[in-house]
């Protein structure tokens, strides 16, 4: 065993020793383990009632009316998180004892003052491992960073605590936070609880798996500097990717000089749709620009949430894109978007086809921006311990720079990017000619990926999320369905857009990907975060109504 392997093994042992030791080992060969926590016998009736809450707002109300104490809620989620860890290897750092003490203090304060700490009083919050928690190690999935303890809470952590939330764990990530699976040499690989031969996405895959198993109901994942966010779509949960500079940020540069030179968009991930608005509005109401100089002074906009620029939310027109013209999405996404389309029409809205603007060029530009440093940062960090690289470089874009580009070259890339984004915006606005509403399409509905959740470390295409990051379009993910072998058969095609399109289409196998979660994105234009949240709620409500009818 090499030195780095010994250090990683010691770290995992340290983490495991902090988990509850009275839990019966979850020994199962089942691929779908979503129901296993409730069947394991490890949770009491009350713990199941708490962790199975179907609505985060209702759970918070039950803490505030003292149906549950904050301590009871935190203890329940700590135990369920430990079960989720056994099943999917989703946790990085655990600090349950500290969280339970925090909850006790909140209970004492509430008893003494009669006032909850804040909107999130007593709610356990899980955090992606990159997010700083004072006194807790943060490695970004690198052996070379083990032993580095965060000195102070990140801005997002501090704001959540100020609102009454109780951080209790951090979750597994992709090495370097740079590809679509949560795997690294420190904590290993996180699997998808719906089918453990598949990935739960990345780079926030640990967060996605934990929430899917209800080891958390609300957590913070991320989009990294133009990277992709697919854990929610791959884990069957809700998520929001805010506009850049509207939500608190955290350093993600893995340099030895403080890890603060790159920024990442941090977005809420939740077990129920109400969690997106709850988390986003709560943080904005606490004025995050007080703590993070990069955050714009843009408070919550209620008019935007009420869709004042979109006919007040009545007779919305959605553009549906199942094929971006570069890589066609796999069959389950066709069925999912058909379901969404039918549900929205039944709810009184309209749906039109949306054709992407030159997705191949956008994907190419994304690759140029994402790999502009020639992966120097990655290689320098790997050299700290001698550990190997894990996962694909660039994780998908066909343009992968192996050498750093010059400043002049980088600005040339940015110039081409801005010209592309202008043309793309004009393309979107031109849809006014076909909507009949006097507006362009109000939002675009599209897949989370061209592929279903892939086999562990399998090939993925990020174009359906990368275009949002490139243009700074906020997007929300709504879970829709799961891969069904009978309903989602492999389909032959006579023609393909390119070799990548052929490779990914032919890779699809409904038996391999059975039960994999399939989510749909709701994409809005820049800074329409509140509108995207509301339209995601409308999509979700329409789906639920259609299933109930």
Coordinates of C-alpha atoms in Angstrom, one line a residue:
X1 CA 0.0 0.0 0.0
X2 CA 1.4 3.4 -1.0
X3 CA 1.7 6.3 1.4
X4 CA -1.3 8.1 -0.2
X5 CA -3.4 5.0 0.1
X6 CA -2.5 4.6 3.8
X7 CA -3.5 8.3 4.4
X8 CA -6.8 7.8 2.6
X9 CA -7.6 4.6 4.4
X10 CA -6.9 6.3 7.8
X11 CA -9.2 9.1 6.8
X12 CA -12.1 6.8 6.0
X13 CA -11.6 4.9 9.2
X14 CA -11.7 8.1 11.1
X15 CA -15.0 9.1 9.5
X16 CA -16.5 5.6 10.0
X17 CA -15.6 5.7 13.7
X18 CA -17.8 8.9 14.1
X19 CA -20.9 7.1 12.7
X20 CA -23.5 5.7 15.2
X21 CA -22.2 2.3 16.2
X22 CA -25.5 0.8 17.2
X23 CA -26.9 0.6 13.7
X24 CA -27.4 -2.9 12.2
X25 CA -25.2 -3.3 9.2
X26 CA -27.2 -2.7 6.0
X27 CA -26.2 -5.9 4.2
X28 CA -28.1 -6.1 1.0
X29 CA -27.4 -7.0 -2.6
X30 CA -30.4 -5.1 -3.9
X31 CA -29.6 -2.4 -6.6
X32 CA -32.5 -0.2 -5.6
X33 CA -32.1 0.7 -2.0
X34 CA -34.4 3.7 -1.7
X35 CA -36.8 1.8 0.6
X36 CA -34.1 0.1 2.6
X37 CA -33.7 2.7 5.4
X38 CA -37.3 2.3 6.4
X39 CA -37.0 -1.5 6.2
X40 CA -33.7 -1.8 8.1
X41 CA -35.1 -1.7 11.6
X42 CA -32.6 0.9 12.5
X43 CA -35.1 3.8 12.8
X44 CA -37.9 4.3 15.3
X45 CA -41.4 5.2 14.2
X46 CA -40.8 8.8 15.1
X47 CA -37.5 8.9 13.3
X48 CA -39.1 7.5 10.1
X49 CA -41.9 10.0 10.5
X50 CA -39.4 12.9 10.7
X51 CA -37.1 11.8 7.9
X52 CA -39.9 10.8 5.6
X53 CA -41.5 14.3 5.7
X54 CA -43.0 15.1 2.3
X55 CA -42.7 18.8 2.7
X56 CA -39.8 20.7 4.3
X57 CA -42.0 23.6 5.3
X58 CA -44.3 21.3 7.3
X59 CA -41.3 19.8 9.0
X60 CA -40.2 23.2 10.1
X61 CA -43.7 24.0 11.3
X62 CA -43.6 20.9 13.5
X63 CA -40.4 22.0 15.1
X64 CA -41.8 25.4 15.7
X65 CA -45.0 24.1 17.2
X66 CA -42.9 21.7 19.4
X67 CA -44.3 18.5 17.9
X68 CA -40.6 17.7 17.5
X69 CA -37.6 19.3 19.2
X70 CA -34.7 20.3 17.1
X71 CA -32.6 17.7 18.9
X72 CA -35.1 14.9 17.8
X73 CA -35.0 16.1 14.2
X74 CA -31.2 16.3 14.1
X75 CA -30.7 12.9 15.7
X76 CA -33.1 11.3 13.3
X77 CA -31.4 12.7 10.2
X78 CA -27.9 11.8 11.6
X79 CA -29.0 8.2 12.0
X80 CA -30.6 8.1 8.5
X81 CA -27.5 9.7 7.0
X82 CA -25.4 6.9 8.5
X83 CA -27.6 4.3 6.9
X84 CA -27.4 6.2 3.6
X85 CA -23.6 6.1 4.0
X86 CA -23.6 2.3 4.4
X87 CA -25.7 2.0 1.2
X88 CA -24.1 4.4 -1.2
X89 CA -20.9 5.8 0.4
X90 CA -22.2 9.4 0.2
X91 CA -20.6 11.1 3.2
X92 CA -17.3 12.8 3.5
X93 CA -17.1 14.5 7.0
X94 CA -19.5 13.8 9.8
X95 CA -19.9 15.9 12.9
X96 CA -23.1 14.5 14.4
X97 CA -22.2 15.1 18.1
X98 CA -21.5 18.7 17.4
X99 CA -24.8 19.1 15.5
X100 CA -26.8 17.4 18.3
X101 CA -25.3 19.9 20.8
X102 CA -26.1 22.7 18.5
X103 CA -29.7 21.5 18.3
X104 CA -30.0 21.2 22.1
X105 CA -28.8 24.8 22.4
X106 CA -31.5 25.9 19.9
X107 CA -34.1 24.0 21.9
X108 CA -33.0 25.8 25.1
X109 CA -33.0 29.1 23.4
X110 CA -36.5 28.5 22.0
X111 CA -37.8 27.5 25.4
X112 CA -36.2 30.5 27.0
X113 CA -37.2 33.2 24.5
X114 CA -40.3 31.7 22.8
X115 CA -38.8 32.7 19.5
X116 CA -37.2 30.5 16.9
X117 CA -33.7 31.4 15.8
X118 CA -34.8 31.9 12.2
X119 CA -36.8 30.6 9.2
X120 CA -34.8 27.3 9.2
X121 CA -34.9 26.8 13.0
X122 CA -33.7 23.3 13.9
X123 CA -33.5 22.0 10.3
X124 CA -30.5 19.8 9.7
X125 CA -28.5 20.9 6.6
X126 CA -26.0 18.8 4.6
X127 CA -23.3 20.5 2.6
X128 CA -21.1 19.5 -0.3
X129 CA -17.6 18.8 0.9
X130 CA -16.1 21.9 -0.8
X131 CA -18.2 24.2 1.5
X132 CA -16.3 25.4 4.5
X133 CA -17.5 24.5 8.0
X134 CA -15.3 25.9 10.8
X135 CA -13.3 23.2 12.6
X136 CA -14.0 20.6 9.9
X137 CA -11.5 19.2 7.4
X138 CA -12.0 20.1 3.7
X139 CA -10.0 18.1 1.1
X140 CA -11.9 18.6 -2.2
X141 CA -11.4 14.9 -2.6
X142 CA -7.6 15.2 -2.6
X143 CA -5.3 13.1 -0.4
X144 CA -2.8 16.0 -0.5
X145 CA -5.3 18.3 1.3
X146 CA -6.0 15.9 4.1
X147 CA -5.5 17.5 7.5
X148 CA -6.5 21.0 6.4
X149 CA -9.1 22.3 8.8
X150 CA -11.3 25.2 7.9
X151 CA -10.8 28.2 10.1
X152 CA -14.2 29.8 9.6
X153 CA -17.5 29.1 8.1
X154 CA -18.1 29.8 4.4
X155 CA -20.5 32.6 3.8
X156 CA -23.3 30.2 2.8
X157 CA -22.7 28.1 6.0
X158 CA -22.7 31.2 8.2
X159 CA -26.0 32.4 6.6
X160 CA -27.7 29.0 7.0
X161 CA -26.7 28.9 10.7
X162 CA -27.9 32.4 11.2
X163 CA -31.3 31.3 9.8
X164 CA -31.4 28.5 12.4
X165 CA -30.1 25.6 10.4
X166 CA -27.9 22.9 11.9
X167 CA -25.0 21.6 9.7
X168 CA -24.2 18.0 10.5
X169 CA -22.2 16.5 7.6
X170 CA -20.5 17.1 4.3
X171 CA -21.0 14.9 1.3
X172 CA -18.7 13.2 -1.3
X173 CA -17.5 15.0 -4.4
X174 CA -15.7 14.4 -7.7
X175 CA -11.9 14.7 -7.5
X176 CA -11.1 18.3 -8.4
X177 CA -14.9 18.9 -8.5
X178 CA -14.5 18.5 -12.2
X179 CA -16.6 15.6 -13.6
X180 CA -20.0 14.0 -13.4
X181 CA -19.5 11.4 -10.7
X182 CA -18.7 11.6 -7.0
X183 CA -15.5 9.7 -6.9
X184 CA -12.0 10.5 -5.5
X185 CA -9.1 8.7 -3.9
X186 CA -10.0 9.8 -0.3
X187 CA -13.6 8.7 0.1
X188 CA -14.1 6.4 -2.9
X189 CA -17.2 6.3 -5.1
X190 CA -20.8 7.2 -4.4
X191 CA -23.4 5.1 -6.0
X192 CA -27.0 5.9 -7.1
X193 CA -29.5 4.6 -4.6
X194 CA -32.0 3.8 -7.3
X195 CA -29.5 1.5 -9.0
X196 CA -26.2 1.1 -7.4
X197 CA -24.4 0.1 -10.6
X198 CA -24.9 3.7 -11.7
X199 CA -23.5 7.1 -10.7
X200 CA -25.5 9.6 -8.6
X201 CA -24.0 12.4 -10.7
X202 CA -21.4 15.0 -10.0
X203 CA -19.7 16.8 -8.8
X204 CA -22.3 16.9 -6.0
X205 CA -23.2 13.3 -6.3
X206 CA -22.8 12.6 -2.6
X207 CA -25.3 15.3 -1.8
X208 CA -27.7 13.9 -4.4
X209 CA -27.6 10.3 -3.0
X210 CA -27.9 11.5 0.6
X211 CA -31.1 13.5 -0.1
X212 CA -32.6 10.8 -2.3
X213 CA -32.3 8.4 0.7
X214 CA -33.7 11.1 3.0
X215 CA -30.6 11.3 5.0
X216 CA -31.1 15.0 4.4
X217 CA -34.1 17.0 3.1
X218 CA -32.2 20.1 2.2
X219 CA -28.6 20.6 1.3
X220 CA -26.2 22.7 -0.8
X221 CA -24.5 21.4 -3.9
X222 CA -22.9 23.5 -6.6
X223 CA -22.1 24.3 -10.2
X224 CA -18.4 24.9 -10.5
X225 CA -17.1 27.8 -12.6
X226 CA -19.0 26.9 -15.7
X227 CA -19.0 23.1 -15.0
X228 CA -22.1 20.9 -15.0
X229 CA -24.6 20.1 -12.4
X230 CA -26.4 16.8 -12.8
X231 CA -26.7 15.2 -9.3
X232 CA -30.3 16.1 -8.8
X233 CA -31.3 14.9 -12.3
X234 CA -29.4 11.7 -11.6
X235 CA -30.7 11.2 -8.0
X236 CA -34.4 12.0 -8.4
X237 CA -34.5 15.1 -6.3
X238 CA -35.0 18.9 -6.9
X239 CA -32.3 21.4 -7.4
X240 CA -31.7 25.0 -8.4
X241 CA -28.7 26.4 -10.2
X242 CA -28.9 30.2 -9.5
X243 CA -27.5 32.9 -11.7
X244 CA -23.9 33.6 -11.1
X245 CA -23.2 36.2 -8.4
X246 CA -26.7 36.0 -6.8
X247 CA -26.0 33.3 -4.2
X248 CA -23.0 33.1 -1.8
X249 CA -19.9 31.5 -3.1
X250 CA -17.0 29.4 -1.9
X251 CA -13.4 29.1 -3.1
X252 CA -12.9 26.0 -5.2
X253 CA -9.4 26.5 -6.5
X254 CA -7.3 23.6 -5.3
X255 CA -4.0 25.6 -5.2
X256 CA -1.8 25.5 -2.2
X257 CA -2.3 29.2 -1.7
X258 CA -5.7 29.2 0.1
X259 CA -8.1 27.7 -2.4
X260 CA -9.9 31.0 -3.0
X261 CA -9.0 32.1 -6.6
X262 CA -11.9 30.5 -8.4
X263 CA -15.6 30.9 -7.6
X264 CA -18.5 28.4 -7.7
X265 CA -22.2 28.8 -7.9
X266 CA -23.8 27.2 -4.9
X267 CA -27.4 26.0 -5.3
X268 CA -29.9 24.3 -3.0
X269 CA -30.9 20.7 -3.5
X270 CA -34.0 19.4 -1.8
X271 CA -36.3 16.4 -1.2
X272 CA -39.4 18.5 -2.0
X273 CA -40.0 21.4 -4.3
X274 CA -40.7 23.9 -1.5
X275 CA -37.0 23.6 -0.5
X276 CA -35.8 25.6 -3.5
X277 CA -37.7 28.8 -2.7
X278 CA -37.2 28.3 1.0
X279 CA -33.4 28.1 0.8
X280 CA -32.9 30.7 -1.9
X281 CA -35.2 33.3 -0.3
X282 CA -34.0 32.7 3.2
X283 CA -30.4 33.3 2.1
X284 CA -31.2 36.4 0.1
X285 CA -33.3 37.9 2.9
X286 CA -30.2 37.7 5.1
X287 CA -28.3 39.9 2.7
X288 CA -25.4 37.6 1.7
X289 CA -23.6 40.6 0.2
X290 CA -22.7 41.4 3.8
X291 CA -20.4 38.4 3.9
X292 CA -19.4 37.8 0.3
X293 CA -18.1 40.7 -1.8
X294 CA -18.8 38.9 -5.1
X295 CA -22.5 38.6 -4.4
X296 CA -24.7 41.2 -6.2
X297 CA -26.9 43.4 -4.0
X298 CA -30.1 41.8 -5.4
X299 CA -32.7 41.0 -2.8
X300 CA -35.5 38.5 -3.3
X301 CA -37.8 39.8 -6.1
X302 CA -41.4 38.9 -5.3
X303 CA -42.7 40.4 -8.6
X304 CA -40.4 38.2 -10.5
X305 CA -41.5 35.2 -8.5
X306 CA -45.1 36.1 -9.3
X307 CA -44.1 36.0 -13.0
X308 CA -45.0 39.6 -13.6
X309 CA -43.1 39.5 -16.9
X310 CA -44.7 36.2 -17.9
X311 CA -48.4 37.0 -17.9
X312 CA -48.7 36.5 -14.2
X313 CA -48.1 32.7 -14.7
X314 CA -51.3 32.2 -16.7
X315 CA -51.1 30.6 -20.1
X316 CA -47.4 30.1 -20.1
X317 CA -45.6 29.0 -23.2
X318 CA -42.8 26.5 -22.7
X319 CA -40.2 25.5 -25.3
X320 CA -39.3 21.8 -25.3
X321 CA -36.0 20.6 -26.5
X322 CA -35.3 16.9 -26.5
X323 CA -32.5 17.0 -29.1
X324 CA -30.1 19.9 -29.0
X325 CA -28.9 19.1 -32.5
X326 CA -25.5 17.9 -31.3
X327 CA -26.4 14.9 -29.1
X328 CA -29.9 13.5 -28.9
X329 CA -31.2 12.6 -25.5
X330 CA -31.8 8.9 -24.6
X331 CA -35.3 7.5 -25.0
X332 CA -36.4 7.9 -21.3
X333 CA -36.0 11.7 -21.7
X334 CA -38.4 11.6 -24.7
X335 CA -41.0 10.0 -22.5
X336 CA -40.3 12.3 -19.6
X337 CA -40.7 15.4 -21.7
X338 CA -43.9 14.0 -23.3
X339 CA -45.3 13.5 -19.7
X340 CA -44.4 17.1 -18.8
X341 CA -45.8 18.5 -22.0
X342 CA -49.2 16.7 -21.6
X343 CA -49.4 17.7 -17.9
X344 CA -48.7 21.4 -18.7
X345 CA -51.3 21.4 -21.5
X346 CA -53.9 19.9 -19.2
X347 CA -53.1 22.7 -16.7
X348 CA -53.8 25.4 -19.4
X349 CA -50.3 26.1 -20.6
X350 CA -48.8 25.8 -24.1
X351 CA -45.8 23.9 -25.4
X352 CA -43.8 24.6 -28.6
X353 CA -40.7 23.0 -30.0
X354 CA -37.5 24.7 -29.2
X355 CA -34.4 24.2 -31.4
X356 CA -31.1 24.9 -29.7
X357 CA -28.8 27.5 -31.2
X358 CA -25.6 25.7 -32.5
X359 CA -25.2 23.4 -29.4
X360 CA -22.0 22.0 -30.9
X361 CA -20.3 25.4 -30.9
X362 CA -21.5 26.0 -27.4
X363 CA -20.1 22.7 -26.2
X364 CA -16.8 23.5 -27.9
X365 CA -16.7 26.9 -26.2
X366 CA -17.5 25.3 -22.8
X367 CA -14.6 23.0 -23.2
X368 CA -12.2 25.8 -24.1
X369 CA -13.2 27.8 -21.0
X370 CA -13.3 24.8 -18.7
X371 CA -9.8 23.5 -19.6
X372 CA -8.0 26.8 -20.3
X373 CA -5.5 26.2 -17.5
X374 CA -4.4 22.9 -19.1
X375 CA -5.3 21.2 -15.8
X376 CA -2.2 22.6 -14.1
X377 CA -4.2 23.2 -10.9
X378 CA -5.2 19.5 -10.9
X379 CA -1.8 18.1 -11.7
X380 CA -0.1 20.4 -9.1
X381 CA -2.5 19.1 -6.4
X382 CA -2.1 15.5 -7.3
X383 CA 1.7 16.0 -7.0
X384 CA 1.2 16.9 -3.3
X385 CA 0.5 13.2 -2.4
X386 CA 1.5 11.3 -5.6
X387 CA -2.1 10.0 -6.0
X388 CA -3.4 9.3 -9.5
X389 CA -6.0 11.2 -11.4
X390 CA -9.5 9.9 -11.1
X391 CA -12.2 10.3 -13.7
X392 CA -12.0 11.9 -17.1
X393 CA -10.2 15.2 -17.9
X394 CA -12.7 17.9 -18.8
X395 CA -15.4 15.2 -18.3
X396 CA -16.9 15.4 -21.7
X397 CA -16.0 18.4 -23.9
X398 CA -14.3 17.4 -27.0
X399 CA -11.9 20.3 -26.7
X400 CA -9.5 19.6 -23.8
X401 CA -6.5 21.9 -23.4
X402 CA -3.4 20.1 -22.2
X403 CA -1.4 23.3 -22.1
X404 CA -2.3 26.6 -20.4
X405 CA -3.6 29.2 -22.8
X406 CA -2.1 32.7 -22.8
X407 CA -4.0 35.7 -21.4
X408 CA -4.4 36.9 -24.9
X409 CA -5.8 33.6 -26.1
X410 CA -8.2 33.4 -23.1
X411 CA -9.6 36.8 -23.9
X412 CA -10.1 35.7 -27.5
X413 CA -12.0 32.7 -26.2
X414 CA -14.1 35.1 -24.1
X415 CA -14.8 37.3 -27.1
X416 CA -16.1 34.4 -29.1
X417 CA -18.1 33.2 -26.1
X418 CA -19.8 36.6 -25.8
X419 CA -20.6 36.7 -29.5
X420 CA -22.1 33.2 -29.3
X421 CA -24.2 34.2 -26.2
X422 CA -25.6 37.2 -28.0
X423 CA -26.6 35.1 -31.0
X424 CA -28.1 32.5 -28.6
X425 CA -30.2 35.2 -26.8
X426 CA -31.4 36.6 -30.1
X427 CA -32.4 33.0 -31.1
X428 CA -34.4 32.6 -27.9
X429 CA -36.1 36.0 -28.2
X430 CA -37.1 35.2 -31.8
X431 CA -39.5 32.5 -30.5
X432 CA -41.9 35.4 -29.9
X433 CA -43.0 34.8 -33.5
X434 CA -44.4 31.4 -32.7
X435 CA -45.7 31.6 -29.1
X436 CA -48.8 33.6 -29.7
X437 CA -48.4 35.3 -26.3
X438 CA -46.5 38.4 -27.4
X439 CA -43.5 37.0 -25.5
X440 CA -40.7 34.6 -26.3
X441 CA -41.0 31.2 -24.7
X442 CA -41.3 31.7 -21.0
X443 CA -38.9 28.9 -20.1
X444 CA -37.2 26.0 -21.9
X445 CA -37.7 22.4 -20.8
X446 CA -34.9 20.0 -21.6
X447 CA -33.1 16.9 -20.4
X448 CA -30.5 17.0 -17.6
X449 CA -28.2 15.0 -19.7
X450 CA -28.3 13.1 -23.0
X451 CA -27.7 9.9 -21.0
X452 CA -29.5 8.3 -18.2
X453 CA -27.4 8.1 -15.0
X454 CA -24.3 6.3 -16.3
X455 CA -22.5 3.2 -15.1
X456 CA -19.8 4.1 -12.6
X457 CA -17.3 6.3 -14.4
X458 CA -19.2 5.9 -17.6
X459 CA -19.3 8.3 -20.6
X460 CA -21.6 11.3 -20.2
X461 CA -22.6 14.4 -22.2
X462 CA -22.9 17.6 -20.3
X463 CA -24.2 19.9 -23.1
X464 CA -27.7 20.1 -21.7
X465 CA -26.5 21.7 -18.5
X466 CA -23.3 23.3 -19.8
X467 CA -25.2 25.7 -22.1
X468 CA -26.9 27.1 -19.0
X469 CA -23.6 27.6 -17.2
X470 CA -22.1 29.2 -20.3
X471 CA -24.9 31.7 -20.7
X472 CA -25.5 32.1 -16.9
X473 CA -29.1 30.9 -17.3
X474 CA -30.7 29.8 -14.0
X475 CA -32.2 26.3 -14.1
X476 CA -34.2 24.0 -11.8
X477 CA -34.4 20.3 -12.0
X478 CA -37.7 18.5 -11.5
X479 CA -37.8 14.7 -11.1
X480 CA -40.2 13.2 -13.5
X481 CA -39.8 9.4 -13.9
X482 CA -37.5 6.4 -13.9
X483 CA -36.1 4.2 -16.7
X484 CA -38.6 1.5 -17.5
X485 CA -37.5 -1.4 -19.6
X486 CA -40.9 -1.8 -21.2
X487 CA -41.6 1.9 -21.8
X488 CA -38.1 2.9 -22.8
X489 CA -36.8 0.4 -25.3
X490 CA -33.6 0.9 -27.3
X491 CA -34.6 2.6 -30.6
X492 CA -32.7 2.3 -33.8
X493 CA -31.7 5.5 -35.7
X494 CA -30.8 5.8 -39.3
X495 CA -28.7 9.0 -38.9
X496 CA -26.6 10.6 -36.2
X497 CA -25.4 14.2 -35.7
X498 CA -21.8 13.0 -35.1
X499 CA -19.7 10.2 -33.7
X500 CA -20.4 11.3 -30.1
X501 CA -24.1 11.3 -30.7
X502 CA -23.8 7.7 -32.1
X503 CA -21.7 6.5 -29.2
X504 CA -24.0 7.7 -26.5
X505 CA -27.2 6.6 -28.3
X506 CA -25.9 3.1 -28.9
X507 CA -24.6 2.9 -25.3
X508 CA -28.1 3.2 -23.9
X509 CA -29.5 -0.1 -22.6
X510 CA -32.8 -0.1 -20.6
X511 CA -31.8 -3.2 -18.7
X512 CA -28.5 -1.7 -17.5
X513 CA -30.1 1.6 -16.6
X514 CA -33.4 0.2 -15.1
X515 CA -35.0 2.4 -12.5
X516 CA -32.5 5.2 -13.0
X517 CA -34.1 8.6 -12.2
X518 CA -34.9 10.9 -15.0
X519 CA -35.3 14.6 -14.4
X520 CA -36.2 17.6 -16.6
X521 CA -34.6 21.1 -16.4
X522 CA -36.7 24.3 -16.3
X523 CA -34.4 27.0 -17.8
X524 CA -34.9 30.7 -17.6
X525 CA -33.0 33.7 -18.9
X526 CA -30.3 35.4 -16.9
X527 CA -31.2 36.6 -13.4
X528 CA -34.7 35.1 -13.6
X529 CA -34.0 32.9 -10.6
X530 CA -37.3 33.7 -8.9
X531 CA -39.2 33.1 -12.1
X532 CA -37.5 29.8 -12.6
X533 CA -38.3 28.7 -9.1
X534 CA -42.0 29.5 -9.7
X535 CA -42.1 27.9 -13.1
X536 CA -40.5 24.7 -11.6
X537 CA -43.3 24.7 -9.0
X538 CA -45.9 25.0 -11.8
X539 CA -44.3 22.1 -13.7
X540 CA -44.2 20.0 -10.6
X541 CA -47.8 20.8 -9.7
X542 CA -48.9 20.0 -13.2
X543 CA -47.2 16.6 -13.1
X544 CA -48.7 15.7 -9.7
X545 CA -52.1 16.7 -10.9
X546 CA -51.9 14.6 -14.0
X547 CA -50.9 11.6 -12.0
X548 CA -53.8 12.1 -9.6
X549 CA -56.3 12.3 -12.4

